[in-house]
PDB file of C-alpha atoms in Angstrom:
ATOM      1  CA  VAL A  68       0.000   0.000   0.000  1.00 78.00           C
ATOM      2  CA  THR A  69       1.301   3.457  -0.903  1.00 86.00           C
ATOM      3  CA  LYS A  70      -1.748   5.742  -0.896  1.00 96.00           C
ATOM      4  CA  ILE A  71      -3.072   7.580   2.149  1.00 97.00           C
ATOM      5  CA  VAL A  72      -6.476   9.288   2.313  1.00 98.00           C
ATOM      6  CA  ILE A  73      -6.753  11.890   5.073  1.00 97.00           C
ATOM      7  CA  THR A  74     -10.213  13.261   5.845  1.00 95.00           C
ATOM      8  CA  ALA A  75     -10.301  16.872   7.015  1.00 91.00           C
ATOM      9  CA  ALA A  76     -13.720  18.114   5.937  1.00 82.00           C
ATOM     10  CA  GLY A  77     -15.768  18.031   9.148  1.00 73.00           C
ATOM     11  CA  ARG A  78     -17.086  21.253  10.640  1.00 67.00           C
ATOM     12  CA  GLY A  79     -16.065  20.506  14.214  1.00 67.00           C
ATOM     13  CA  THR A  80     -19.306  21.865  15.681  1.00 68.00           C
ATOM     14  CA  ARG A  81     -18.571  20.287  19.072  1.00 71.00           C
ATOM     15  CA  LEU A  82     -15.548  22.586  19.376  1.00 64.00           C
ATOM     16  CA  LEU A  83     -17.322  25.860  18.605  1.00 69.00           C
ATOM     17  CA  PRO A  84     -16.589  28.739  18.820  1.00 70.00           C
ATOM     18  CA  PHE A  85     -12.927  27.783  18.210  1.00 65.00           C
ATOM     19  CA  THR A  86     -13.798  26.016  14.953  1.00 61.00           C
ATOM     20  CA  LYS A  87     -15.915  28.807  13.474  1.00 70.00           C
ATOM     21  CA  GLU A  88     -12.924  30.079  11.481  1.00 68.00           C
ATOM     22  CA  MET A  89     -10.200  27.551  12.347  1.00 75.00           C
ATOM     23  CA  PRO A  90     -10.584  23.898  11.253  1.00 82.00           C
ATOM     24  CA  LYS A  91     -10.344  21.448  14.139  1.00 83.00           C
ATOM     25  CA  GLU A  92      -7.588  19.668  12.213  1.00 89.00           C
ATOM     26  CA  MET A  93      -5.434  22.776  12.721  1.00 89.00           C
ATOM     27  CA  MET A  94      -5.743  22.787  16.516  1.00 88.00           C
ATOM     28  CA  PRO A  95      -2.322  23.237  18.149  1.00 88.00           C
ATOM     29  CA  ILE A  96      -0.668  20.352  19.973  1.00 87.00           C
ATOM     30  CA  PHE A  97       2.770  19.898  21.533  1.00 85.00           C
ATOM     31  CA  SER A  98       5.026  17.515  19.645  1.00 78.00           C
ATOM     32  CA  ASN A  99       8.619  16.451  19.143  1.00 70.00           C
ATOM     33  CA  VAL A 100       7.849  14.323  16.084  1.00 61.00           C
ATOM     34  CA  SER A 101       9.979  16.449  13.722  1.00 57.00           C
ATOM     35  CA  THR A 102      12.620  17.828  16.088  1.00 59.00           C
ATOM     36  CA  ASN A 103      14.477  16.990  19.289  1.00 67.00           C
ATOM     37  CA  ARG A 104      12.752  19.782  21.189  1.00 72.00           C
ATOM     38  CA  ARG A 105       9.064  20.145  21.908  1.00 79.00           C
ATOM     39  CA  ILE A 106       7.255  22.502  19.545  1.00 84.00           C
ATOM     40  CA  VAL A 107       3.657  23.421  18.739  1.00 88.00           C
ATOM     41  CA  LEU A 108       2.250  21.853  15.572  1.00 90.00           C
ATOM     42  CA  PRO A 109      -1.186  21.835  13.962  1.00 93.00           C
ATOM     43  CA  LEU A 110      -2.808  18.467  14.647  1.00 94.00           C
ATOM     44  CA  LEU A 111      -3.011  17.633  10.932  1.00 96.00           C
ATOM     45  CA  GLN A 112       0.683  18.342  10.440  1.00 95.00           C
ATOM     46  CA  TYR A 113       1.437  15.929  13.273  1.00 93.00           C
ATOM     47  CA  VAL A 114      -0.626  13.245  11.507  1.00 95.00           C
ATOM     48  CA  TYR A 115       1.213  13.944   8.233  1.00 96.00           C
ATOM     49  CA  GLU A 116       4.639  13.882   9.925  1.00 93.00           C
ATOM     50  CA  GLN A 117       3.806  10.521  11.517  1.00 92.00           C
ATOM     51  CA  LEU A 118       2.826   9.060   8.159  1.00 95.00           C
ATOM     52  CA  TYR A 119       5.865  10.553   6.440  1.00 96.00           C
ATOM     53  CA  SER A 120       8.147   8.949   9.036  1.00 92.00           C
ATOM     54  CA  MET A 121       6.700   5.568   7.948  1.00 93.00           C
ATOM     55  CA  ASN A 122       7.772   6.292   4.338  1.00 94.00           C
ATOM     56  CA  PHE A 123       4.365   7.186   2.919  1.00 96.00           C
ATOM     57  CA  ARG A 124       4.668   9.818   0.190  1.00 97.00           C
ATOM     58  CA  ASP A 125       1.340   9.762  -1.689  1.00 98.00           C
ATOM     59  CA  TYR A 126      -1.542  11.612   0.005  1.00 98.00           C
ATOM     60  CA  CYS A 127      -5.093  12.656  -0.770  1.00 98.00           C
ATOM     61  CA  LEU A 128      -6.546  15.259   1.595  1.00 97.00           C
ATOM     62  CA  VAL A 129     -10.332  15.597   1.510  1.00 96.00           C
ATOM     63  CA  VAL A 130     -11.262  19.047   2.791  1.00 93.00           C
ATOM     64  CA  GLY A 131     -14.398  21.169   3.078  1.00 86.00           C
ATOM     65  CA  ARG A 132     -15.124  24.466   1.401  1.00 70.00           C
ATOM     66  CA  GLU A 133     -14.069  26.410   4.498  1.00 67.00           C
ATOM     67  CA  LYS A 134     -10.721  24.618   4.806  1.00 72.00           C
ATOM     68  CA  ARG A 135      -8.498  26.894   2.700  1.00 84.00           C
ATOM     69  CA  SER A 136      -6.227  27.425   5.721  1.00 88.00           C
ATOM     70  CA  ILE A 137      -5.270  23.735   5.578  1.00 92.00           C
ATOM     71  CA  GLU A 138      -4.157  23.903   1.960  1.00 93.00           C
ATOM     72  CA  ASP A 139      -2.302  27.159   2.650  1.00 92.00           C
ATOM     73  CA  HIS A 140      -0.413  25.539   5.525  1.00 93.00           C
ATOM     74  CA  PHE A 141       0.628  22.573   3.372  1.00 96.00           C
ATOM     75  CA  THR A 142       1.876  24.791   0.543  1.00 93.00           C
ATOM     76  CA  PRO A 143       5.582  25.795   0.791  1.00 90.00           C
ATOM     77  CA  HIS A 144       5.989  29.579   1.042  1.00 87.00           C
ATOM     78  CA  GLU A 145       9.571  30.577   0.300  1.00 85.00           C
ATOM     79  CA  MET A 146       9.057  34.287   1.040  1.00 83.00           C
ATOM     80  CA  TYR A 147       7.707  33.394   4.485  1.00 84.00           C
ATOM     81  CA  LEU A 148      10.666  31.099   5.079  1.00 84.00           C
ATOM     82  CA  ARG A 149      13.097  33.843   4.140  1.00 84.00           C
ATOM     83  CA  ASP A 150      11.898  36.025   7.029  1.00 82.00           C
ATOM     84  CA  LEU A 151      12.387  33.342   9.703  1.00 81.00           C
ATOM     85  CA  LYS A 152      15.480  32.845  11.832  1.00 78.00           C
ATOM     86  CA  GLY A 153      17.063  30.217  14.063  1.00 74.00           C
ATOM     87  CA  ASN A 154      15.236  27.085  15.134  1.00 74.00           C
ATOM     88  CA  TYR A 155      11.895  28.216  13.703  1.00 77.00           C
ATOM     89  CA  LYS A 156      13.417  28.472  10.232  1.00 85.00           C
ATOM     90  CA  SER A 157      14.982  25.031  10.634  1.00 85.00           C
ATOM     91  CA  VAL A 158      11.649  23.470  11.645  1.00 86.00           C
ATOM     92  CA  MET A 159       9.777  25.010   8.710  1.00 89.00           C
ATOM     93  CA  THR A 160      12.567  24.176   6.254  1.00 90.00           C
ATOM     94  CA  LYS A 161      12.363  20.498   7.240  1.00 91.00           C
ATOM     95  CA  PHE A 162       8.562  20.559   6.913  1.00 93.00           C
ATOM     96  CA  TYR A 163       8.729  22.148   3.453  1.00 94.00           C
ATOM     97  CA  HIS A 164      11.357  19.622   2.373  1.00 95.00           C
ATOM     98  CA  LYS A 165       8.974  16.801   3.307  1.00 96.00           C
ATOM     99  CA  LEU A 166       6.154  18.447   1.382  1.00 96.00           C
ATOM    100  CA  GLU A 167       8.356  18.788  -1.689  1.00 96.00           C
ATOM    101  CA  ASN A 168       9.131  15.063  -1.463  1.00 97.00           C
ATOM    102  CA  SER A 169       5.436  14.179  -1.206  1.00 97.00           C
ATOM    103  CA  HIS A 170       2.620  13.985  -3.720  1.00 97.00           C
ATOM    104  CA  LEU A 171      -0.452  15.773  -2.343  1.00 97.00           C
ATOM    105  CA  VAL A 172      -3.874  15.682  -4.008  1.00 97.00           C
ATOM    106  CA  TRP A 173      -6.616  18.010  -2.733  1.00 96.00           C
ATOM    107  CA  ILE A 174     -10.306  17.098  -3.035  1.00 95.00           C
ATOM    108  CA  ASN A 175     -13.216  19.249  -1.860  1.00 93.00           C
ATOM    109  CA  GLN A 176     -16.229  17.789  -0.095  1.00 92.00           C
ATOM    110  CA  ASN A 177     -18.618  20.647  -0.814  1.00 87.00           C
ATOM    111  CA  LYS A 178     -21.327  19.434   1.563  1.00 86.00           C
ATOM    112  CA  PRO A 179     -20.488  17.977   5.004  1.00 81.00           C
ATOM    113  CA  LEU A 180     -22.239  14.630   4.512  1.00 86.00           C
ATOM    114  CA  GLY A 181     -20.110  12.647   6.912  1.00 87.00           C
ATOM    115  CA  PHE A 182     -16.927  10.600   7.109  1.00 88.00           C
ATOM    116  CA  GLY A 183     -18.012   7.895   4.652  1.00 90.00           C
ATOM    117  CA  ASP A 184     -18.941  10.448   1.998  1.00 93.00           C
ATOM    118  CA  ALA A 185     -15.572  12.159   2.449  1.00 94.00           C
ATOM    119  CA  VAL A 186     -13.776   8.858   1.828  1.00 95.00           C
ATOM    120  CA  LYS A 187     -15.921   8.181  -1.254  1.00 95.00           C
ATOM    121  CA  HIS A 188     -14.706  11.486  -2.724  1.00 96.00           C
ATOM    122  CA  ALA A 189     -11.247   9.871  -2.972  1.00 96.00           C
ATOM    123  CA  GLU A 190     -12.523   7.012  -5.156  1.00 95.00           C
ATOM    124  CA  LYS A 191     -10.841   8.199  -8.361  1.00 95.00           C
ATOM    125  CA  TYR A 192      -7.605   8.927  -6.526  1.00 96.00           C
ATOM    126  CA  VAL A 193      -7.228   5.410  -5.110  1.00 95.00           C
ATOM    127  CA  GLY A 194      -8.510   3.611  -8.204  1.00 95.00           C
ATOM    128  CA  LYS A 195      -8.124  -0.142  -7.709  1.00 93.00           C
ATOM    129  CA  GLU A 196      -5.184   0.101  -5.311  1.00 94.00           C
ATOM    130  CA  ASP A 197      -5.131  -0.734  -1.617  1.00 95.00           C
ATOM    131  CA  PHE A 198      -5.165   2.374   0.579  1.00 97.00           C
ATOM    132  CA  VAL A 199      -5.161   3.597   4.162  1.00 97.00           C
ATOM    133  CA  VAL A 200      -7.708   6.078   5.563  1.00 97.00           C
ATOM    134  CA  HIS A 201      -6.683   8.278   8.495  1.00 97.00           C
ATOM    135  CA  ALA A 202      -8.938  10.925  10.055  1.00 94.00           C
ATOM    136  CA  GLY A 203      -7.173  14.281  10.158  1.00 93.00           C
ATOM    137  CA  ASP A 204      -8.501  15.246  13.583  1.00 90.00           C
ATOM    138  CA  VAL A 205      -7.220  12.243  15.546  1.00 89.00           C
ATOM    139  CA  THR A 206      -3.742  11.179  16.632  1.00 87.00           C
ATOM    140  CA  ILE A 207      -3.150   7.503  17.266  1.00 83.00           C
ATOM    141  CA  LEU A 208      -0.125   6.689  19.394  1.00 79.00           C
ATOM    142  CA  SER A 209       1.480   3.392  20.296  1.00 77.00           C
ATOM    143  CA  LYS A 210       4.264   2.355  22.643  1.00 77.00           C
ATOM    144  CA  ASN A 211       5.387  -0.280  20.167  1.00 79.00           C
ATOM    145  CA  LYS A 212       4.696  -0.695  16.449  1.00 82.00           C
ATOM    146  CA  HIS A 213       2.347   1.951  15.002  1.00 87.00           C
ATOM    147  CA  PRO A 214      -1.148   0.588  14.268  1.00 91.00           C
ATOM    148  CA  ILE A 215      -0.820   1.451  10.552  1.00 91.00           C
ATOM    149  CA  LEU A 216       2.086  -0.961  10.228  1.00 92.00           C
ATOM    150  CA  ARG A 217       0.077  -3.603  12.083  1.00 92.00           C
ATOM    151  CA  LEU A 218      -2.861  -3.058   9.717  1.00 93.00           C
ATOM    152  CA  ILE A 219      -0.579  -3.587   6.725  1.00 93.00           C
ATOM    153  CA  GLU A 220       0.893  -6.758   8.222  1.00 93.00           C
ATOM    154  CA  THR A 221      -2.609  -8.096   8.909  1.00 94.00           C
ATOM    155  CA  ALA A 222      -3.737  -7.286   5.354  1.00 93.00           C
ATOM    156  CA  LYS A 223      -0.827  -9.328   3.978  1.00 93.00           C
ATOM    157  CA  LYS A 224      -1.583 -12.216   6.316  1.00 92.00           C
ATOM    158  CA  TYR A 225      -5.285 -12.247   5.356  1.00 92.00           C
ATOM    159  CA  PRO A 226      -5.379 -11.473   1.596  1.00 92.00           C
ATOM    160  CA  ASP A 227      -9.116 -12.223   1.330  1.00 92.00           C
ATOM    161  CA  ALA A 228     -10.070  -9.548   3.872  1.00 92.00           C
ATOM    162  CA  LYS A 229     -11.640  -6.507   2.188  1.00 93.00           C
ATOM    163  CA  ALA A 230     -10.926  -4.135   5.068  1.00 94.00           C
ATOM    164  CA  ILE A 231      -8.830  -4.104   8.228  1.00 95.00           C
ATOM    165  CA  LEU A 232     -10.213  -2.042  11.117  1.00 94.00           C
ATOM    166  CA  LEU A 233      -8.568  -0.724  14.260  1.00 93.00           C
ATOM    167  CA  CYS A 234     -10.614  -1.078  17.439  1.00 93.00           C
ATOM    168  CA  LYS A 235     -10.188  -0.461  21.130  1.00 91.00           C
ATOM    169  CA  LYS A 236     -12.099  -1.440  24.228  1.00 91.00           C
ATOM    170  CA  ALA A 237     -14.268   1.518  25.181  1.00 88.00           C
ATOM    171  CA  LYS A 238     -16.805   2.369  27.857  1.00 86.00           C
ATOM    172  CA  ASP A 239     -18.917   5.018  26.127  1.00 86.00           C
ATOM    173  CA  LEU A 240     -19.719   2.950  23.033  1.00 89.00           C
ATOM    174  CA  LYS A 241     -22.516   5.276  21.935  1.00 85.00           C
ATOM    175  CA  ARG A 242     -19.744   7.519  20.548  1.00 86.00           C
ATOM    176  CA  TYR A 243     -18.347   4.805  18.238  1.00 88.00           C
ATOM    177  CA  GLY A 244     -19.105   2.443  15.450  1.00 91.00           C
ATOM    178  CA  VAL A 245     -19.352  -0.916  17.228  1.00 93.00           C
ATOM    179  CA  PRO A 246     -18.552  -4.231  15.490  1.00 92.00           C
ATOM    180  CA  THR A 247     -19.881  -7.676  16.288  1.00 91.00           C
ATOM    181  CA  VAL A 248     -16.881  -9.983  16.109  1.00 91.00           C
ATOM    182  CA  ASN A 249     -15.520 -13.525  16.248  1.00 91.00           C
ATOM    183  CA  LYS A 250     -12.101 -14.036  17.818  1.00 91.00           C
ATOM    184  CA  LEU A 251      -9.426 -15.408  15.479  1.00 89.00           C
ATOM    185  CA  SER A 252      -6.392 -15.058  17.736  1.00 87.00           C
ATOM    186  CA  ASN A 253      -4.978 -12.763  20.385  1.00 84.00           C
ATOM    187  CA  ASN A 254      -5.991  -9.166  19.487  1.00 86.00           C
ATOM    188  CA  LEU A 255      -7.387 -10.281  16.110  1.00 91.00           C
ATOM    189  CA  PHE A 256     -11.080 -10.659  15.254  1.00 92.00           C
ATOM    190  CA  SER A 257     -13.264 -11.156  12.197  1.00 92.00           C
ATOM    191  CA  VAL A 258     -16.068  -8.607  11.818  1.00 93.00           C
ATOM    192  CA  ASN A 259     -19.645  -9.708  11.123  1.00 92.00           C
ATOM    193  CA  GLU A 260     -21.310  -6.296  11.095  1.00 91.00           C
ATOM    194  CA  VAL A 261     -20.843  -2.740  12.322  1.00 93.00           C
ATOM    195  CA  VAL A 262     -23.512  -0.559  13.932  1.00 90.00           C
ATOM    196  CA  GLU A 263     -22.874   3.172  14.232  1.00 89.00           C
ATOM    197  CA  LYS A 264     -23.406   4.588  17.740  1.00 88.00           C
ATOM    198  CA  PRO A 265     -25.745   1.807  18.912  1.00 86.00           C
ATOM    199  CA  ASP A 266     -28.142   2.117  21.825  1.00 86.00           C
ATOM    200  CA  LYS A 267     -27.387  -1.504  22.766  1.00 87.00           C
ATOM    201  CA  PRO A 268     -23.792  -2.373  21.796  1.00 87.00           C
ATOM    202  CA  LYS A 269     -23.132  -6.027  20.914  1.00 87.00           C
ATOM    203  CA  SER A 270     -19.433  -5.924  21.774  1.00 90.00           C
ATOM    204  CA  GLU A 271     -17.003  -3.984  23.952  1.00 90.00           C
ATOM    205  CA  PHE A 272     -15.058  -2.555  21.015  1.00 94.00           C
ATOM    206  CA  GLY A 273     -15.226   0.867  19.387  1.00 93.00           C
ATOM    207  CA  ILE A 274     -13.776   1.480  15.916  1.00 94.00           C
ATOM    208  CA  LEU A 275     -11.026   4.104  15.623  1.00 93.00           C
ATOM    209  CA  PRO A 276     -10.784   6.270  12.466  1.00 92.00           C
ATOM    210  CA  LEU A 277      -7.873   4.375  10.908  1.00 94.00           C
ATOM    211  CA  TYR A 278      -8.617   1.820   8.182  1.00 95.00           C
ATOM    212  CA  TYR A 279      -6.955  -0.333   5.536  1.00 96.00           C
ATOM    213  CA  PHE A 280      -9.119  -0.953   2.453  1.00 95.00           C
ATOM    214  CA  LYS A 281      -8.520  -3.300  -0.480  1.00 91.00           C
TER     215      LYS A 281
END
């Protein structure tokens, strides 16, 4: 798999008034993903930097009509760089270098019709290739191997699987898509069906917004 679809088209209404003008994907977080010292990054840049560190170079970002600030941030601006000094210039230079070594495709989701519709907008981009979907407003951390790499390994081990999902045990399952599952091995399950935000969950697992599709 080489293609990554990042969804960044939601309106973030639960974070109003912050998200009235600023996309939730651009919320600031502390990170040392691209430097030895802790700096403030937009959340979406952190997601991108994580993926880049795993050698992904081909990205499709699905954004909404109000998300011009995202595209602006991911467009190298040499005049801006020229005015920076010291560590800040070094950080931005490294970020721009990564962007120049990446292939970014931008797709607009003109109406906010949900996560699934945003992914469908990338249909022509992915064609018939396998691809990974990562929500742009969520960071997924791991003490060991990153879940994306585990998804890819699982996809290779089970070539007949059409999709590989990442789940976690959760208490408030009304906030998640909840699968009904059969256990295959330790930490690995086959999925029978998925119900979005069920009133009566049939398992203890909630689906996280990171997927491998074939």
